[in-house]
Amino acid sequence: MSGEMDKPLISRRLVDSDGSLAETPSEGPKVGILGSGDFARSLVTRLVGSGFSVVVGSRNPKRTAGLFPSAAQVTFQAEAVDSPDVIFVAMFREHYSSLCGLSDQLAGKILVDVSNPTEQEHLRHRESNAEYLASLFPTCTVVKAFNVISAWTLQSGPRDGNRQVPICSDHPDAKRAVSEMVQAMGFMPVDMGALVSAREVEAMPLRLLPGWKVPALLALGLFIFFYVYNFVRDVLQPYVRDGKSKFYKLPVSVVNTTLPCVAYVLLSLVYLPGVLAAALQLRRGTKYRRFPDWLDHWLQHRKQIGLLSFFCAALHALYSFCLPLSRVNRYEVVNLAIKQVRPARAAYQPPSAASGPAGALRRPPPDVLKTGEPGGAMPGLVDAAQGWGQETDARQLRVFEALQEEC
Ligand SMILES: NC(=O)C1=CN([C@@H]2O[C@H](COP(=O)(O)OP(=O)(O)OC[C@H]3O[C@@H](n4cnc5c(N)ncnc54)[C@H](OP(=O)(O)O)[C@@H]3O)[C@@H](O)[C@H]2O)C=CC1
Ligand SMILES: [Fe+3]
């Protein structure tokens, strides 16, 4: 295996001194390609680089020849399908029927269907593109392959990402021949069985983030559930019972209380199916029987559920780190306010008849009212302190003290 990996994808003989692809050696296995679009161009580059001799069939070879490496031969469709045994059909399904005139020349050859349907096409057609191609050319052997590989990956080479190429066909020999080509091009063939599997293979690129849908919906459902619960407990209940408005907690504090709840439940859902599976095996007395479908799916989703749990926990850590910073700031402001108001309250004397209307409002000590000095009064609090001695003063202090408690 390691020896195979060491082999360069582009053999030395194929590269000119200026770095461009040179004439292919005539002994390279010959492969035909019908179509001259993006996929065909990338395929040619990879095939030539892997030591194959390539002939491209185009409706207008003069126009398209310049787009291909000089090592590839570009000609008319009829001429291109003449000699190769394996022919890639790099065209869209709606154009397959335009090849019917070549039926006789294509008889007995292997046709590789690389096409991908759109989501609507996939739903509209009951048979896969590969089965449709097989029905148009009953004398040919159709193999489904390469549809999951993008033109970009083909061109840049299978350096990273997924190297797997699912392959299916009703003919084992044809499947083996294409699998060998896949390997020679640096990819890894995956046998998907008979051509009826082509529908499943064609649906693969349509799936966005496979395996994440259920865990993501689960995490979202749990988040909504716990958020509503924490909202009722921390915000709605104090409001209804005591008239306290704590709606400012909604965007940060309630979210931060919700995140660890979701993380813990998700983490328990990672371990639980393993325990259930072990219990089931003990009960059955064997580990060689299939788990029920629901448990099987659950076991398969553990990785995604675990990652989502970690994500929630990490977000909680971030929130928890940032929250105290704003709290400390708030605490310092309220503390300062209380320090300024308390002396004023101590200096307050209730109005008496002797002091007359002017004595009803005795000014607080002067140091309370100085602004702009370090530790001096904040401008907004001067008014509060000046108004000291009236009925509202006691209420103001209570408000400050309540704020201090909350910090
Ligand atoms: N692009 C990609 O990344 C991938 C593409 N695929 C599949 O490869 C196939 C080709 O895709 P792509 O190369 O991107 O598409 P393009 O539109 O770029 O190319 C399609 C080619 O089909 C040929 N063709 C033959 N007959 C007709 C006709 N009657 N009308 C129009 N064109 C015709 C044309 O070549 P000419 O004019 O020389 O005859 C044309 O260049 C598709 O089935 C696609 O699903 C699969 C995986 C990835
Ligand atoms: Fe915590």
Short mmCIF file of C-alpha atoms and ligand atoms in Angstrom, two decimals:
data_model
loop_
_atom_site.label_atom_id
_atom_site.label_comp_id
_atom_site.label_asym_id
_atom_site.label_seq_id
_atom_site.Cartn_x
_atom_site.Cartn_y
_atom_site.Cartn_z
CA MET A 1 0.00 0.00 0.00
CA SER A 2 2.77 2.42 0.99
CA GLY A 3 4.54 1.67 -2.29
CA GLU A 4 1.43 2.66 -4.20
CA MET A 5 1.10 5.90 -2.22
CA ASP A 6 4.70 6.79 -3.07
CA LYS A 7 3.95 6.69 -6.80
CA PRO A 8 3.64 10.22 -8.25
CA LEU A 9 0.20 10.96 -9.74
CA ILE A 10 1.81 12.60 -12.75
CA SER A 11 4.52 10.44 -14.22
CA ARG A 12 7.79 12.12 -15.15
CA ARG A 13 7.39 11.19 -18.81
CA LEU A 14 4.14 13.19 -19.05
CA VAL A 15 5.55 16.52 -17.91
CA ASP A 16 7.34 18.81 -20.34
CA SER A 17 10.36 20.84 -19.29
CA ASP A 18 8.07 23.90 -19.03
CA GLY A 19 5.80 22.04 -16.61
CA SER A 20 2.89 21.49 -19.07
CA LEU A 21 1.46 18.08 -19.81
CA ALA A 22 3.18 16.45 -22.73
CA GLU A 23 2.16 13.77 -25.22
CA THR A 24 0.94 10.59 -23.53
CA PRO A 25 2.74 7.34 -24.21
CA SER A 26 0.74 5.25 -26.64
CA GLU A 27 0.72 2.25 -24.28
CA GLY A 28 -1.49 4.01 -21.66
CA PRO A 29 -5.00 2.53 -21.40
CA LYS A 30 -7.35 4.52 -23.64
CA VAL A 31 -10.35 6.25 -22.10
CA GLY A 32 -13.09 8.18 -23.91
CA ILE A 33 -14.99 11.20 -22.57
CA LEU A 34 -18.19 12.56 -24.06
CA GLY A 35 -18.66 16.25 -23.26
CA SER A 36 -16.25 19.14 -22.93
CA GLY A 37 -17.59 20.99 -19.90
CA ASP A 38 -16.03 21.73 -16.50
CA PHE A 39 -16.18 18.15 -15.30
CA ALA A 40 -14.77 16.73 -18.53
CA ARG A 41 -11.82 19.15 -18.41
CA SER A 42 -10.95 18.26 -14.80
CA LEU A 43 -11.37 14.56 -15.55
CA VAL A 44 -9.02 14.79 -18.52
CA THR A 45 -6.36 16.55 -16.43
CA ARG A 46 -6.52 13.83 -13.75
CA LEU A 47 -6.68 10.93 -16.21
CA VAL A 48 -3.74 12.24 -18.23
CA GLY A 49 -1.83 12.83 -15.02
CA SER A 50 -2.53 9.26 -13.96
CA GLY A 51 -1.07 7.80 -17.13
CA PHE A 52 -4.20 7.25 -19.25
CA SER A 53 -4.53 8.08 -22.88
CA VAL A 54 -7.64 10.25 -23.30
CA VAL A 55 -9.84 11.04 -26.26
CA VAL A 56 -12.56 13.66 -25.84
CA GLY A 57 -15.76 13.61 -27.93
CA SER A 58 -17.28 17.04 -28.52
CA ARG A 59 -20.00 18.37 -30.80
CA ASN A 60 -17.59 21.13 -31.74
CA PRO A 61 -13.99 19.92 -31.24
CA LYS A 62 -12.46 22.96 -32.94
CA ARG A 63 -13.97 25.31 -30.39
CA THR A 64 -13.18 23.18 -27.33
CA ALA A 65 -9.76 21.66 -28.18
CA GLY A 66 -7.87 24.63 -26.72
CA LEU A 67 -9.43 24.04 -23.29
CA PHE A 68 -7.77 20.64 -22.83
CA PRO A 69 -4.17 19.65 -22.13
CA SER A 70 -2.25 18.98 -25.31
CA ALA A 71 -1.84 15.35 -24.19
CA ALA A 72 -5.55 14.75 -24.76
CA GLN A 73 -7.03 14.18 -28.20
CA VAL A 74 -10.18 16.21 -28.88
CA THR A 75 -12.38 15.08 -31.72
CA PHE A 76 -16.00 14.51 -32.79
CA GLN A 77 -18.18 12.28 -30.63
CA ALA A 78 -18.43 9.46 -33.20
CA GLU A 79 -14.68 9.29 -33.60
CA ALA A 80 -13.99 9.51 -29.85
CA VAL A 81 -16.10 6.46 -28.94
CA ASP A 82 -14.53 4.23 -31.56
CA SER A 83 -11.49 2.76 -29.85
CA PRO A 84 -11.80 3.10 -26.01
CA ASP A 85 -13.54 0.40 -24.00
CA VAL A 86 -14.41 2.75 -21.14
CA ILE A 87 -16.29 5.96 -21.96
CA PHE A 88 -17.23 8.64 -19.42
CA VAL A 89 -20.50 10.40 -20.16
CA ALA A 90 -19.76 13.90 -18.79
CA MET A 91 -23.09 15.38 -19.86
CA PHE A 92 -26.42 16.17 -18.23
CA ARG A 93 -29.27 13.65 -18.26
CA GLU A 94 -31.44 15.68 -20.62
CA HIS A 95 -28.75 15.34 -23.32
CA TYR A 96 -28.28 11.56 -23.07
CA SER A 97 -30.83 10.93 -25.80
CA SER A 98 -28.71 13.01 -28.23
CA LEU A 99 -26.18 10.12 -28.11
CA CYS A 100 -28.66 7.54 -29.44
CA GLY A 101 -27.18 7.87 -32.93
CA LEU A 102 -23.96 6.34 -31.55
CA SER A 103 -25.71 3.21 -30.24
CA ASP A 104 -24.01 0.82 -32.65
CA GLN A 105 -20.52 2.12 -31.94
CA LEU A 106 -21.14 2.07 -28.20
CA ALA A 107 -22.37 -1.53 -28.15
CA GLY A 108 -20.45 -3.71 -25.68
CA LYS A 109 -18.58 -0.76 -24.09
CA ILE A 110 -18.53 0.44 -20.49
CA LEU A 111 -20.34 3.77 -20.00
CA VAL A 112 -19.47 5.63 -16.80
CA ASP A 113 -22.31 7.85 -15.61
CA VAL A 114 -20.91 10.77 -13.53
CA SER A 115 -24.06 12.88 -13.46
CA ASN A 116 -25.79 14.48 -10.49
CA PRO A 117 -29.47 15.39 -10.54
CA THR A 118 -30.78 18.54 -8.92
CA GLU A 119 -33.09 18.10 -5.93
CA GLN A 120 -36.19 18.63 -8.12
CA GLU A 121 -34.93 16.21 -10.77
CA HIS A 122 -34.20 13.63 -8.11
CA LEU A 123 -37.77 13.87 -6.82
CA ARG A 124 -39.29 14.02 -10.32
CA HIS A 125 -37.59 10.96 -11.83
CA ARG A 126 -38.29 7.58 -10.31
CA GLU A 127 -35.27 5.96 -11.96
CA SER A 128 -31.72 7.19 -11.46
CA ASN A 129 -29.76 8.89 -14.25
CA ALA A 130 -27.56 5.79 -14.54
CA GLU A 131 -30.58 3.48 -14.94
CA TYR A 132 -32.00 5.87 -17.54
CA LEU A 133 -28.70 5.75 -19.45
CA ALA A 134 -28.73 1.93 -19.23
CA SER A 135 -32.28 1.87 -20.63
CA LEU A 136 -31.19 4.05 -23.60
CA PHE A 137 -28.17 1.80 -24.34
CA PRO A 138 -29.16 -1.78 -23.47
CA THR A 139 -26.12 -3.19 -25.28
CA CYS A 140 -23.72 -1.22 -23.04
CA THR A 141 -22.60 -1.83 -19.47
CA VAL A 142 -23.35 1.22 -17.27
CA VAL A 143 -21.29 2.01 -14.16
CA LYS A 144 -22.19 4.83 -11.78
CA ALA A 145 -19.09 6.56 -10.38
CA PHE A 146 -17.38 9.90 -9.61
CA ASN A 147 -20.57 11.87 -9.09
CA VAL A 148 -19.60 12.72 -5.49
CA ILE A 149 -16.26 14.19 -6.62
CA SER A 150 -16.36 17.83 -7.70
CA ALA A 151 -14.57 19.12 -10.78
CA TRP A 152 -12.35 21.14 -8.43
CA THR A 153 -11.29 18.06 -6.40
CA LEU A 154 -10.60 16.17 -9.60
CA GLN A 155 -8.38 18.92 -10.87
CA SER A 156 -6.52 19.69 -7.66
CA GLY A 157 -6.15 16.02 -6.76
CA PRO A 158 -7.36 14.07 -3.73
CA ARG A 159 -5.03 15.77 -1.26
CA ASP A 160 -7.46 16.24 1.58
CA GLY A 161 -11.15 15.74 2.30
CA ASN A 162 -13.07 12.69 1.22
CA ARG A 163 -11.33 10.34 -1.21
CA GLN A 164 -14.17 7.84 -1.41
CA VAL A 165 -15.84 7.20 -4.76
CA PRO A 166 -19.01 5.11 -4.49
CA ILE A 167 -19.39 2.76 -7.47
CA CYS A 168 -22.30 0.60 -8.55
CA SER A 169 -23.10 -1.54 -11.56
CA ASP A 170 -24.87 -4.76 -12.47
CA HIS A 171 -21.64 -6.13 -14.02
CA PRO A 172 -18.83 -7.06 -11.59
CA ASP A 173 -16.15 -7.02 -14.31
CA ALA A 174 -17.06 -3.49 -15.41
CA LYS A 175 -17.16 -2.40 -11.78
CA ARG A 176 -13.70 -3.87 -11.22
CA ALA A 177 -12.28 -2.11 -14.30
CA VAL A 178 -13.63 1.28 -13.16
CA SER A 179 -12.50 0.63 -9.57
CA GLU A 180 -8.95 0.10 -10.82
CA MET A 181 -9.14 3.41 -12.69
CA VAL A 182 -10.43 5.14 -9.55
CA GLN A 183 -7.48 3.76 -7.60
CA ALA A 184 -5.01 4.74 -10.29
CA MET A 185 -6.35 8.30 -10.05
CA GLY A 186 -5.62 8.42 -6.31
CA PHE A 187 -9.17 7.89 -5.01
CA MET A 188 -10.70 5.05 -3.04
CA PRO A 189 -13.48 2.99 -4.68
CA VAL A 190 -16.43 1.98 -2.49
CA ASP A 191 -18.59 -0.83 -3.85
CA MET A 192 -22.24 0.16 -3.52
CA GLY A 193 -23.62 -2.96 -5.21
CA ALA A 194 -25.95 -3.17 -8.20
CA LEU A 195 -27.12 -0.32 -10.43
CA VAL A 196 -30.36 0.06 -8.44
CA SER A 197 -28.17 1.70 -5.76
CA ALA A 198 -27.43 4.52 -8.22
CA ARG A 199 -30.42 6.46 -6.90
CA GLU A 200 -28.92 6.40 -3.44
CA VAL A 201 -25.47 7.31 -4.80
CA GLU A 202 -26.97 10.22 -6.75
CA ALA A 203 -28.70 11.49 -3.60
CA MET A 204 -25.39 11.70 -1.68
CA PRO A 205 -24.26 15.13 -2.94
CA LEU A 206 -27.77 16.49 -2.25
CA ARG A 207 -27.43 15.86 1.46
CA LEU A 208 -26.19 18.91 3.32
CA LEU A 209 -24.11 17.97 6.36
CA PRO A 210 -25.27 14.36 6.51
CA GLY A 211 -25.82 12.99 10.00
CA TRP A 212 -26.20 16.43 11.60
CA LYS A 213 -29.87 17.12 10.99
CA VAL A 214 -31.31 15.03 13.83
CA PRO A 215 -28.67 16.04 16.45
CA ALA A 216 -29.02 19.72 15.49
CA LEU A 217 -32.83 19.55 15.77
CA LEU A 218 -32.47 17.74 19.09
CA ALA A 219 -30.13 20.42 20.47
CA LEU A 220 -32.44 23.17 19.23
CA GLY A 221 -35.49 21.48 20.81
CA LEU A 222 -33.68 21.10 24.14
CA PHE A 223 -32.51 24.71 24.01
CA ILE A 224 -36.05 26.00 23.43
CA PHE A 225 -37.43 23.80 26.22
CA PHE A 226 -34.85 24.90 28.82
CA TYR A 227 -34.97 28.52 27.70
CA VAL A 228 -38.73 28.65 28.22
CA TYR A 229 -38.34 26.91 31.60
CA ASN A 230 -35.65 29.37 32.77
CA PHE A 231 -37.65 32.31 31.44
CA VAL A 232 -40.70 31.27 33.48
CA ARG A 233 -38.58 30.61 36.59
CA ASP A 234 -36.23 33.62 36.53
CA VAL A 235 -38.20 36.32 34.74
CA LEU A 236 -41.92 35.63 34.53
CA GLN A 237 -42.45 34.36 38.07
CA PRO A 238 -40.71 37.33 39.82
CA TYR A 239 -42.68 39.68 37.58
CA VAL A 240 -46.07 38.12 38.29
CA ARG A 241 -45.46 37.46 41.99
CA ASP A 242 -43.46 40.52 43.13
CA GLY A 243 -43.86 42.90 40.21
CA LYS A 244 -40.06 42.84 39.63
CA SER A 245 -39.04 43.47 36.06
CA LYS A 246 -36.12 41.22 35.17
CA PHE A 247 -36.60 41.16 31.42
CA TYR A 248 -33.06 42.47 30.94
CA LYS A 249 -31.93 38.92 31.80
CA LEU A 250 -33.41 37.46 28.59
CA PRO A 251 -30.50 37.88 26.13
CA VAL A 252 -27.58 36.95 28.37
CA SER A 253 -28.37 35.56 31.80
CA VAL A 254 -31.22 33.23 30.75
CA VAL A 255 -29.22 32.01 27.73
CA ASN A 256 -26.25 31.31 29.99
CA THR A 257 -28.41 29.34 32.42
CA THR A 258 -29.89 27.38 29.51
CA LEU A 259 -26.62 26.39 27.81
CA PRO A 260 -25.24 24.06 30.54
CA CYS A 261 -28.67 22.36 30.85
CA VAL A 262 -28.55 21.55 27.11
CA ALA A 263 -24.88 20.49 27.33
CA TYR A 264 -25.55 18.08 30.21
CA VAL A 265 -28.59 16.48 28.60
CA LEU A 266 -26.76 16.08 25.27
CA LEU A 267 -23.78 14.54 27.05
CA SER A 268 -26.05 12.05 28.79
CA LEU A 269 -27.57 11.23 25.38
CA VAL A 270 -24.05 10.35 24.15
CA TYR A 271 -23.51 7.75 26.88
CA LEU A 272 -27.04 6.42 27.25
CA PRO A 273 -27.29 4.42 23.96
CA GLY A 274 -24.03 2.57 24.78
CA VAL A 275 -25.48 1.51 28.12
CA LEU A 276 -28.77 0.50 26.49
CA ALA A 277 -26.92 -1.48 23.80
CA ALA A 278 -24.86 -3.32 26.44
CA ALA A 279 -28.01 -4.11 28.46
CA LEU A 280 -29.71 -5.39 25.32
CA GLN A 281 -26.77 -7.66 24.48
CA LEU A 282 -26.73 -9.04 28.03
CA ARG A 283 -30.46 -9.71 27.86
CA ARG A 284 -30.17 -11.41 24.47
CA GLY A 285 -27.06 -13.34 25.55
CA THR A 286 -25.30 -12.54 22.27
CA LYS A 287 -23.65 -9.61 20.54
CA TYR A 288 -24.22 -11.01 17.06
CA ARG A 289 -27.75 -9.72 16.54
CA ARG A 290 -28.65 -6.38 15.04
CA PHE A 291 -29.83 -3.61 17.33
CA PRO A 292 -33.27 -2.20 16.66
CA ASP A 293 -33.24 0.63 14.09
CA TRP A 294 -33.88 3.43 16.60
CA LEU A 295 -30.91 2.31 18.74
CA ASP A 296 -28.72 1.83 15.70
CA HIS A 297 -29.41 5.40 14.50
CA TRP A 298 -28.91 6.76 17.98
CA LEU A 299 -25.52 5.01 18.27
CA GLN A 300 -24.48 6.40 14.88
CA HIS A 301 -25.28 9.98 15.92
CA ARG A 302 -23.24 9.94 19.15
CA LYS A 303 -20.30 11.83 17.65
CA GLN A 304 -22.45 14.73 16.44
CA ILE A 305 -24.42 14.88 19.72
CA GLY A 306 -21.14 14.93 21.67
CA LEU A 307 -19.74 17.75 19.54
CA LEU A 308 -22.92 19.79 20.02
CA SER A 309 -22.69 19.21 23.78
CA PHE A 310 -19.11 20.46 23.74
CA PHE A 311 -20.17 23.50 21.70
CA CYS A 312 -22.88 24.42 24.27
CA ALA A 313 -20.43 23.94 27.16
CA ALA A 314 -17.80 26.08 25.43
CA LEU A 315 -20.35 28.82 24.79
CA HIS A 316 -21.40 28.67 28.44
CA ALA A 317 -17.76 29.05 29.52
CA LEU A 318 -17.39 32.09 27.28
CA TYR A 319 -20.60 33.69 28.60
CA SER A 320 -19.59 32.92 32.19
CA PHE A 321 -16.23 34.55 31.63
CA CYS A 322 -17.72 37.72 30.18
CA LEU A 323 -20.69 38.11 32.56
CA PRO A 324 -18.71 38.86 35.78
CA LEU A 325 -16.86 41.67 33.98
CA SER A 326 -20.12 43.56 33.41
CA ARG A 327 -21.34 42.65 36.91
CA VAL A 328 -18.21 44.02 38.58
CA ASN A 329 -18.69 47.26 36.72
CA ARG A 330 -22.34 47.50 37.79
CA TYR A 331 -21.44 46.64 41.39
CA GLU A 332 -18.88 49.44 41.57
CA VAL A 333 -21.35 52.03 40.28
CA VAL A 334 -24.09 51.01 42.72
CA ASN A 335 -21.64 50.78 45.61
CA LEU A 336 -20.52 54.31 44.97
CA ALA A 337 -24.13 55.48 44.90
CA ILE A 338 -24.86 53.87 48.26
CA LYS A 339 -21.72 55.35 49.82
CA GLN A 340 -22.91 58.79 48.81
CA VAL A 341 -26.52 58.44 49.86
CA ARG A 342 -26.00 56.81 53.30
CA PRO A 343 -24.31 59.81 54.99
CA ALA A 344 -27.05 62.02 53.67
CA ARG A 345 -29.63 59.78 55.22
CA ALA A 346 -27.82 59.86 58.57
CA ALA A 347 -27.79 63.66 58.46
CA TYR A 348 -31.48 63.84 57.76
CA GLN A 349 -33.74 65.31 60.47
CA PRO A 350 -37.47 65.23 60.12
CA PRO A 351 -39.01 68.67 59.76
CA SER A 352 -40.33 70.21 62.96
CA ALA A 353 -42.70 73.06 63.51
CA ALA A 354 -39.86 75.17 64.97
CA SER A 355 -37.64 74.86 61.98
CA GLY A 356 -40.32 76.14 59.68
CA PRO A 357 -40.69 75.28 55.99
CA ALA A 358 -36.99 76.01 55.27
CA GLY A 359 -35.85 73.40 57.82
CA ALA A 360 -37.86 70.70 56.08
CA LEU A 361 -35.01 70.24 53.67
CA ARG A 362 -31.68 70.04 55.41
CA ARG A 363 -28.83 69.80 52.95
CA PRO A 364 -26.62 66.73 53.11
CA PRO A 365 -22.93 67.15 54.12
CA PRO A 366 -20.96 69.12 51.50
CA ASP A 367 -18.54 66.24 50.67
CA VAL A 368 -21.46 64.24 49.36
CA LEU A 369 -22.23 66.82 46.76
CA LYS A 370 -18.76 67.44 45.34
CA THR A 371 -18.53 66.20 41.81
CA GLY A 372 -15.55 65.63 39.57
CA GLU A 373 -13.21 64.72 42.49
CA PRO A 374 -11.98 61.18 42.97
CA GLY A 375 -14.54 59.44 45.09
CA GLY A 376 -16.83 62.44 44.76
CA ALA A 377 -20.48 62.31 43.81
CA MET A 378 -21.58 61.29 40.36
CA PRO A 379 -23.51 64.12 38.66
CA GLY A 380 -26.78 62.15 38.52
CA LEU A 381 -26.60 61.39 42.20
CA VAL A 382 -26.26 65.00 43.27
CA ASP A 383 -29.92 65.52 42.57
CA ALA A 384 -30.80 62.40 44.51
CA ALA A 385 -28.74 63.55 47.47
CA GLN A 386 -30.04 67.10 47.29
CA GLY A 387 -33.56 65.85 47.38
CA TRP A 388 -32.76 63.98 50.56
CA GLY A 389 -35.20 64.57 53.37
CA GLN A 390 -38.23 64.04 51.25
CA GLU A 391 -40.36 60.92 51.17
CA THR A 392 -38.65 59.51 48.10
CA ASP A 393 -35.21 59.28 49.75
CA ALA A 394 -35.82 56.07 51.66
CA ARG A 395 -37.15 54.50 48.49
CA GLN A 396 -34.05 55.55 46.52
CA LEU A 397 -31.77 53.91 49.05
CA ARG A 398 -33.85 50.74 48.95
CA VAL A 399 -33.51 50.69 45.17
CA PHE A 400 -29.73 51.06 45.36
CA GLU A 401 -29.49 48.34 48.02
CA ALA A 402 -31.63 46.02 45.93
CA LEU A 403 -29.33 46.67 42.95
CA GLN A 404 -26.29 45.94 45.10
CA GLU A 405 -27.81 42.64 46.21
CA GLU A 406 -28.46 41.64 42.59
CA CYS A 407 -24.86 42.33 41.63
N1 LIG B 1 -19.07 20.26 -12.48
C1 LIG B 1 -18.93 19.46 -11.44
O1 LIG B 1 -18.27 19.80 -10.44
C2 LIG B 1 -19.54 18.09 -11.45
C3 LIG B 1 -20.33 17.67 -12.52
N2 LIG B 1 -20.86 16.42 -12.53
C4 LIG B 1 -21.69 15.96 -13.63
O2 LIG B 1 -20.94 16.02 -14.84
C5 LIG B 1 -21.80 16.29 -15.93
C6 LIG B 1 -21.25 17.46 -16.72
O3 LIG B 1 -21.17 18.57 -15.87
P1 LIG B 1 -20.39 19.89 -16.28
O4 LIG B 1 -19.15 19.51 -17.01
O5 LIG B 1 -20.24 20.72 -15.09
O6 LIG B 1 -21.43 20.56 -17.28
P2 LIG B 1 -21.17 21.54 -18.53
O7 LIG B 1 -22.41 22.24 -18.83
O8 LIG B 1 -19.96 22.38 -18.21
O9 LIG B 1 -20.81 20.55 -19.70
C7 LIG B 1 -21.78 19.75 -20.30
C8 LIG B 1 -21.22 19.28 -21.63
O10 LIG B 1 -22.18 18.43 -22.26
C9 LIG B 1 -21.89 18.41 -23.66
N3 LIG B 1 -23.11 18.19 -24.46
C10 LIG B 1 -23.32 17.12 -25.25
N4 LIG B 1 -24.53 17.20 -25.84
C11 LIG B 1 -25.08 18.35 -25.44
C12 LIG B 1 -26.31 19.00 -25.73
N5 LIG B 1 -27.21 18.45 -26.53
N6 LIG B 1 -26.53 20.21 -25.14
C13 LIG B 1 -25.64 20.76 -24.31
N7 LIG B 1 -24.46 20.18 -24.00
C14 LIG B 1 -24.18 18.99 -24.56
C15 LIG B 1 -21.22 19.75 -23.98
O11 LIG B 1 -19.99 19.48 -24.58
P3 LIG B 1 -19.84 19.72 -26.19
O12 LIG B 1 -20.43 21.04 -26.49
O13 LIG B 1 -18.34 19.68 -26.41
O14 LIG B 1 -20.54 18.58 -26.84
C16 LIG B 1 -20.99 20.40 -22.62
O15 LIG B 1 -19.71 20.91 -22.50
C17 LIG B 1 -23.17 16.57 -15.36
O16 LIG B 1 -23.98 15.43 -15.45
C18 LIG B 1 -22.88 16.86 -13.90
O17 LIG B 1 -23.96 16.51 -13.06
C19 LIG B 1 -20.64 15.55 -11.47
C20 LIG B 1 -19.89 15.92 -10.40
C21 LIG B 1 -19.32 17.23 -10.29
FE FE B 2 -21.53 26.73 34.78
#
